[in-house]
């Protein structure tokens, strides 16, 4: 996961995606363009680890997180089913073309692995940081709130390879009552926090979005660094849950970036639609999450070389 300030790569939203096959080796095709973001700032550093290196197989051009296999790497969960409403463990491996577990990962935003778990209706969201066993098995404690389908994204950079996001569906037995989040530009977080979103999402165009944090009505000016930034934004696009994880402008300690109350991201969503945005920020030593549902404004620009249609006409003379 490269430090990025664009939403051009992984997408978002609020509709249910199909329970779909639990893919552990097949690539899921999608009719949309590649959504991976463009990096704008330097990495937080790399720490190569011993073990299998990254394969050099050709990479998919599909949206990030929609496939369990890409570029010769496969996200392989230990089980495709987890219990609901009880503490459990999510275990998985990243395997190469030979089926062996990859054990060498670069540090990206202070961690070797970022794990996002979201329920199919996007009403439940978790950003986890699992630990890896010597054999390449990653483990993270988790308690799912109820039955349903959960999309799991592994966001990582194998040593010597490219930043990659792979996704699979996990299932929790039990009843499931989907929730449809409503469009909002103000969200609350436990502890008396309120976050306001200013700006618009324009498909195919970069535009600033600022998230302003207050607590009990007062601006929060002492946000604490979390994973090397004052805020982290994940977006999920409607329809396919294409995934994006970006970081804001600037960095703590750079001499210009203020520690709140505003956190600005330059966003570029790839298509018209509705996006679910999840902001993680840290204050008083605790990470908090604010959730937004934002429709795009305007329409995507025409692709180069495309012909816009106006009034219909025949091939006859003018």
Short mmCIF file of C-alpha atoms in Angstrom, two decimals:
data_model
loop_
_atom_site.label_atom_id
_atom_site.label_comp_id
_atom_site.label_asym_id
_atom_site.label_seq_id
_atom_site.Cartn_x
_atom_site.Cartn_y
_atom_site.Cartn_z
CA UNK A 1 0.00 0.00 0.00
CA UNK A 2 1.83 3.11 -1.20
CA UNK A 3 1.31 6.46 0.42
CA UNK A 4 -1.30 8.02 -1.78
CA UNK A 5 -3.64 10.94 -1.88
CA UNK A 6 -6.07 9.81 -4.55
CA UNK A 7 -9.19 7.76 -4.58
CA UNK A 8 -8.59 6.68 -8.18
CA UNK A 9 -7.99 3.14 -7.15
CA UNK A 10 -10.21 1.20 -5.14
CA UNK A 11 -13.72 2.62 -5.01
CA UNK A 12 -16.85 2.32 -2.83
CA UNK A 13 -20.47 2.13 -1.72
CA UNK A 14 -23.53 1.08 -0.07
CA UNK A 15 -25.24 -1.65 -2.06
CA UNK A 16 -25.00 -5.33 -1.38
CA UNK A 17 -22.58 -7.28 -3.46
CA UNK A 18 -23.53 -10.86 -4.22
CA UNK A 19 -22.47 -13.58 -1.88
CA UNK A 20 -20.44 -14.79 -4.87
CA UNK A 21 -17.97 -17.61 -4.87
CA UNK A 22 -15.35 -17.66 -2.16
CA UNK A 23 -12.45 -17.36 -4.53
CA UNK A 24 -9.18 -18.80 -3.35
CA UNK A 25 -7.46 -18.97 -6.68
CA UNK A 26 -9.63 -17.59 -9.46
CA UNK A 27 -9.42 -14.03 -10.65
CA UNK A 28 -12.72 -12.17 -10.67
CA UNK A 29 -13.15 -10.16 -13.87
CA UNK A 30 -14.78 -6.74 -13.68
CA UNK A 31 -15.89 -4.41 -16.50
CA UNK A 32 -14.24 -1.37 -14.98
CA UNK A 33 -10.85 0.23 -15.51
CA UNK A 34 -7.93 -0.25 -13.13
CA UNK A 35 -8.51 1.65 -9.90
CA UNK A 36 -5.09 1.56 -8.23
CA UNK A 37 -4.06 5.01 -6.88
CA UNK A 38 -1.00 6.96 -7.91
CA UNK A 39 1.54 7.50 -5.13
CA UNK A 40 2.31 11.14 -4.32
CA UNK A 41 4.60 11.01 -1.33
CA UNK A 42 7.51 8.90 -0.15
CA UNK A 43 7.14 5.53 1.54
CA UNK A 44 7.44 5.29 5.31
CA UNK A 45 10.27 2.83 4.79
CA UNK A 46 10.85 -0.79 3.93
CA UNK A 47 12.12 -3.64 6.00
CA UNK A 48 12.81 -6.75 3.88
CA UNK A 49 12.14 -10.05 5.60
CA UNK A 50 13.62 -13.41 4.83
CA UNK A 51 11.56 -15.92 2.90
CA UNK A 52 10.01 -16.38 -0.49
CA UNK A 53 10.32 -13.33 -2.72
CA UNK A 54 7.59 -11.77 -4.82
CA UNK A 55 6.76 -13.51 -8.10
CA UNK A 56 7.19 -11.71 -11.38
CA UNK A 57 4.02 -12.93 -13.08
CA UNK A 58 2.04 -10.40 -15.10
CA UNK A 59 -0.45 -8.40 -13.09
CA UNK A 60 -4.16 -8.00 -13.59
CA UNK A 61 -5.55 -4.68 -14.76
CA UNK A 62 -8.80 -5.14 -12.84
CA UNK A 63 -9.91 -3.00 -9.87
CA UNK A 64 -7.98 -3.55 -6.65
CA UNK A 65 -9.41 -6.02 -4.15
CA UNK A 66 -11.89 -7.67 -6.53
CA UNK A 67 -9.65 -10.69 -7.12
CA UNK A 68 -8.14 -13.22 -4.76
CA UNK A 69 -5.28 -13.78 -7.20
CA UNK A 70 -3.15 -11.17 -8.94
CA UNK A 71 0.39 -11.10 -10.32
CA UNK A 72 1.02 -14.66 -9.17
CA UNK A 73 -0.01 -13.91 -5.57
CA UNK A 74 -3.05 -15.51 -3.94
CA UNK A 75 -4.91 -14.67 -0.73
CA UNK A 76 -5.67 -18.04 0.87
CA UNK A 77 -7.75 -18.02 4.09
CA UNK A 78 -7.47 -20.90 6.53
CA UNK A 79 -11.28 -21.12 6.53
CA UNK A 80 -14.00 -19.38 4.55
CA UNK A 81 -16.36 -19.44 7.54
CA UNK A 82 -16.12 -17.59 10.85
CA UNK A 83 -18.56 -17.64 13.79
CA UNK A 84 -20.85 -14.71 14.46
CA UNK A 85 -21.01 -12.83 17.77
CA UNK A 86 -18.09 -14.61 19.38
CA UNK A 87 -14.35 -14.04 19.53
CA UNK A 88 -12.49 -15.91 16.81
CA UNK A 89 -9.37 -15.69 14.67
CA UNK A 90 -9.03 -14.76 11.03
CA UNK A 91 -6.03 -16.65 9.59
CA UNK A 92 -4.70 -16.55 6.04
CA UNK A 93 -1.58 -16.81 3.90
CA UNK A 94 -0.31 -15.01 0.82
CA UNK A 95 0.99 -17.69 -1.51
CA UNK A 96 3.06 -17.54 -4.67
CA UNK A 97 2.64 -19.40 -8.00
CA UNK A 98 4.14 -22.55 -6.46
CA UNK A 99 1.63 -22.54 -3.59
CA UNK A 100 4.31 -21.74 -0.99
CA UNK A 101 3.61 -18.98 1.52
CA UNK A 102 5.28 -15.62 0.96
CA UNK A 103 7.13 -14.53 4.11
CA UNK A 104 8.93 -11.38 2.93
CA UNK A 105 6.90 -8.15 3.16
CA UNK A 106 7.91 -4.48 3.11
CA UNK A 107 6.71 -2.11 5.82
CA UNK A 108 4.00 0.15 4.43
CA UNK A 109 2.62 2.82 6.76
CA UNK A 110 4.39 1.21 9.71
CA UNK A 111 2.90 -2.27 9.12
CA UNK A 112 3.66 -5.22 6.84
CA UNK A 113 -0.01 -6.09 6.43
CA UNK A 114 -3.22 -4.07 6.50
CA UNK A 115 -6.43 -6.09 6.70
CA UNK A 116 -9.84 -4.54 5.99
CA UNK A 117 -13.02 -6.48 6.84
CA UNK A 118 -16.37 -5.06 5.72
CA UNK A 119 -19.82 -6.61 5.73
CA UNK A 120 -21.56 -6.80 2.37
CA UNK A 121 -23.87 -3.88 3.21
CA UNK A 122 -20.83 -1.81 4.42
CA UNK A 123 -22.49 -1.19 7.78
CA UNK A 124 -19.63 -3.02 9.58
CA UNK A 125 -16.00 -2.02 9.01
CA UNK A 126 -12.71 -3.03 10.65
CA UNK A 127 -9.11 -2.07 9.87
CA UNK A 128 -6.84 -4.70 11.42
CA UNK A 129 -3.10 -5.36 11.57
CA UNK A 130 -2.47 -9.11 11.82
CA UNK A 131 0.78 -10.71 12.94
CA UNK A 132 2.67 -13.30 10.90
CA UNK A 133 3.91 -16.70 12.04
CA UNK A 134 7.32 -17.89 10.78
CA UNK A 135 5.56 -20.14 8.25
CA UNK A 136 3.82 -17.17 6.62
CA UNK A 137 0.41 -17.55 8.29
CA UNK A 138 -1.15 -14.21 9.25
CA UNK A 139 -3.50 -14.08 12.24
CA UNK A 140 -5.86 -11.43 13.61
CA UNK A 141 -8.44 -11.66 16.41
CA UNK A 142 -11.92 -10.64 15.30
CA UNK A 143 -15.53 -10.73 16.51
CA UNK A 144 -18.10 -10.43 13.74
CA UNK A 145 -21.35 -8.71 14.78
CA UNK A 146 -23.69 -11.20 13.11
CA UNK A 147 -24.36 -13.46 10.18
CA UNK A 148 -23.69 -12.44 6.61
CA UNK A 149 -21.02 -12.14 3.95
CA UNK A 150 -17.86 -10.22 4.75
CA UNK A 151 -15.39 -8.97 2.16
CA UNK A 152 -11.81 -9.22 3.39
CA UNK A 153 -9.02 -7.16 1.78
CA UNK A 154 -5.32 -7.87 2.33
CA UNK A 155 -3.28 -4.74 1.51
CA UNK A 156 0.49 -5.34 1.38
CA UNK A 157 3.75 -5.03 -0.57
CA UNK A 158 5.80 -8.23 -0.98
CA UNK A 159 9.53 -7.69 -0.72
CA UNK A 160 10.83 -6.96 -4.19
CA UNK A 161 7.30 -6.70 -5.62
CA UNK A 162 4.53 -4.17 -6.17
CA UNK A 163 1.93 -2.95 -3.69
CA UNK A 164 -1.01 -5.33 -3.96
CA UNK A 165 -4.56 -5.63 -2.66
CA UNK A 166 -6.32 -9.01 -2.77
CA UNK A 167 -9.84 -9.79 -1.60
CA UNK A 168 -11.98 -12.78 -0.67
CA UNK A 169 -15.46 -13.34 0.74
CA UNK A 170 -15.86 -14.84 4.20
CA UNK A 171 -19.14 -16.08 5.64
CA UNK A 172 -20.69 -16.03 9.10
CA UNK A 173 -23.70 -18.35 9.64
CA UNK A 174 -26.82 -16.77 11.04
CA UNK A 175 -29.54 -14.29 10.21
CA UNK A 176 -28.60 -11.13 8.34
CA UNK A 177 -30.68 -7.95 8.14
CA UNK A 178 -28.94 -5.58 5.70
CA UNK A 179 -28.67 -1.90 6.55
CA UNK A 180 -28.66 0.77 3.85
CA UNK A 181 -26.53 3.70 5.08
CA UNK A 182 -27.99 7.06 4.12
CA UNK A 183 -26.07 9.86 2.42
CA UNK A 184 -24.36 12.04 5.02
CA UNK A 185 -21.66 14.67 5.34
CA UNK A 186 -21.53 14.70 9.14
CA UNK A 187 -20.67 11.60 11.15
CA UNK A 188 -20.18 10.87 14.83
CA UNK A 189 -17.62 8.69 16.59
CA UNK A 190 -17.65 7.39 20.19
CA UNK A 191 -16.38 9.86 22.76
CA UNK A 192 -18.29 12.94 21.63
CA UNK A 193 -16.52 13.33 18.27
CA UNK A 194 -18.14 14.77 15.18
CA UNK A 195 -16.53 14.80 11.74
CA UNK A 196 -17.73 16.96 8.85
CA UNK A 197 -16.89 16.33 5.20
CA UNK A 198 -16.43 19.29 2.85
CA UNK A 199 -15.84 18.93 -0.86
CA UNK A 200 -17.25 16.81 -3.67
CA UNK A 201 -16.34 13.59 -5.41
CA UNK A 202 -16.05 14.25 -9.13
CA UNK A 203 -15.60 11.12 -11.24
CA UNK A 204 -12.42 11.20 -13.28
CA UNK A 205 -11.22 14.48 -11.76
CA UNK A 206 -9.01 15.25 -8.77
CA UNK A 207 -10.72 17.37 -6.13
CA UNK A 208 -9.95 18.21 -2.48
CA UNK A 209 -12.02 16.69 0.31
CA UNK A 210 -11.48 17.97 3.85
CA UNK A 211 -12.61 16.10 6.95
CA UNK A 212 -12.86 18.32 10.04
CA UNK A 213 -12.83 16.78 13.54
CA UNK A 214 -14.54 18.38 16.54
CA UNK A 215 -15.27 17.10 20.03
CA UNK A 216 -18.18 18.38 22.08
CA UNK A 217 -18.42 21.21 19.58
CA UNK A 218 -14.77 22.29 19.86
CA UNK A 219 -12.18 21.80 17.08
CA UNK A 220 -9.64 19.05 17.75
CA UNK A 221 -6.21 20.56 17.07
CA UNK A 222 -4.08 17.82 18.63
CA UNK A 223 -4.77 14.75 16.52
CA UNK A 224 -2.14 12.09 17.08
CA UNK A 225 -0.17 10.31 14.35
CA UNK A 226 -1.60 6.92 13.49
CA UNK A 227 0.44 4.71 11.15
CA UNK A 228 2.50 7.74 10.16
CA UNK A 229 -0.39 10.10 9.32
CA UNK A 230 -3.13 12.18 10.95
CA UNK A 231 -5.83 10.28 9.11
CA UNK A 232 -6.42 7.25 6.89
CA UNK A 233 -9.24 6.98 4.40
CA UNK A 234 -10.72 3.80 2.94
CA UNK A 235 -13.37 3.94 0.23
CA UNK A 236 -15.67 1.21 -1.07
CA UNK A 237 -17.46 1.69 -4.36
CA UNK A 238 -21.06 0.70 -4.89
CA UNK A 239 -21.79 -2.45 -6.82
CA UNK A 240 -18.43 -4.17 -6.64
CA UNK A 241 -16.80 -2.95 -3.40
CA UNK A 242 -13.66 -1.93 -5.28
CA UNK A 243 -11.21 -0.85 -2.59
CA UNK A 244 -8.99 2.15 -1.90
CA UNK A 245 -6.76 3.16 1.03
CA UNK A 246 -5.24 6.64 0.82
CA UNK A 247 -3.40 9.05 3.08
CA UNK A 248 -3.88 12.80 3.43
CA UNK A 249 -1.76 15.71 2.26
CA UNK A 250 1.38 16.19 4.32
CA UNK A 251 2.73 14.19 7.24
CA UNK A 252 3.25 14.70 10.98
CA UNK A 253 6.47 16.54 11.72
CA UNK A 254 7.00 17.92 8.21
CA UNK A 255 6.86 21.49 9.52
CA UNK A 256 3.73 22.48 7.61
CA UNK A 257 1.00 19.94 8.30
CA UNK A 258 -1.26 20.89 11.21
CA UNK A 259 -2.54 18.25 13.63
CA UNK A 260 -6.18 19.12 13.02
CA UNK A 261 -8.91 19.92 13.00
CA UNK A 262 -8.91 19.50 9.19
CA UNK A 263 -7.47 16.56 7.23
CA UNK A 264 -7.40 17.07 3.45
CA UNK A 265 -7.30 14.38 0.79
CA UNK A 266 -7.07 15.00 -2.94
CA UNK A 267 -9.54 12.50 -4.29
CA UNK A 268 -10.14 11.17 -7.77
CA UNK A 269 -12.90 8.59 -7.96
CA UNK A 270 -13.00 6.59 -11.17
CA UNK A 271 -16.70 6.46 -11.91
CA UNK A 272 -20.11 7.96 -11.20
CA UNK A 273 -21.91 6.43 -8.23
CA UNK A 274 -22.08 6.35 -4.45
CA UNK A 275 -19.06 5.80 -2.24
CA UNK A 276 -18.71 4.72 1.35
CA UNK A 277 -15.81 6.52 3.06
CA UNK A 278 -14.25 5.38 6.34
CA UNK A 279 -11.93 7.80 8.15
CA UNK A 280 -9.62 6.46 10.88
CA UNK A 281 -8.06 9.07 13.19
CA UNK A 282 -6.37 8.91 16.59
CA UNK A 283 -6.99 11.15 19.60
CA UNK A 284 -6.41 10.62 23.32
CA UNK A 285 -4.55 7.43 22.46
CA UNK A 286 -7.50 5.73 20.77
CA UNK A 287 -8.24 5.13 17.10
CA UNK A 288 -11.74 6.17 16.08
CA UNK A 289 -13.69 5.71 12.84
CA UNK A 290 -16.17 8.04 11.13
CA UNK A 291 -18.31 6.73 8.27
CA UNK A 292 -19.74 8.64 5.30
CA UNK A 293 -21.94 7.87 2.32
CA UNK A 294 -21.22 10.27 -0.55
CA UNK A 295 -22.67 10.31 -4.08
CA UNK A 296 -20.55 11.74 -6.87
CA UNK A 297 -21.20 15.15 -8.40
CA UNK A 298 -21.24 15.54 -12.17
CA UNK A 299 -20.37 12.91 -14.74
CA UNK A 300 -17.14 11.26 -15.72
CA UNK A 301 -15.27 12.89 -18.61
CA UNK A 302 -15.45 11.15 -21.97
CA UNK A 303 -12.63 8.71 -22.60
CA UNK A 304 -9.97 9.87 -25.09
CA UNK A 305 -11.07 9.17 -28.63
CA UNK A 306 -14.69 8.56 -27.69
CA UNK A 307 -17.51 10.17 -29.64
CA UNK A 308 -20.30 11.87 -27.71
CA UNK A 309 -23.70 11.21 -29.20
CA UNK A 310 -26.20 13.98 -29.66
CA UNK A 311 -29.21 13.99 -31.92
CA UNK A 312 -29.46 10.77 -33.90
CA UNK A 313 -28.91 10.92 -37.64
CA UNK A 314 -28.76 8.55 -40.57
CA UNK A 315 -25.97 7.87 -43.02
CA UNK A 316 -27.78 9.91 -45.62
CA UNK A 317 -26.63 13.26 -46.93
CA UNK A 318 -26.71 16.40 -44.76
#
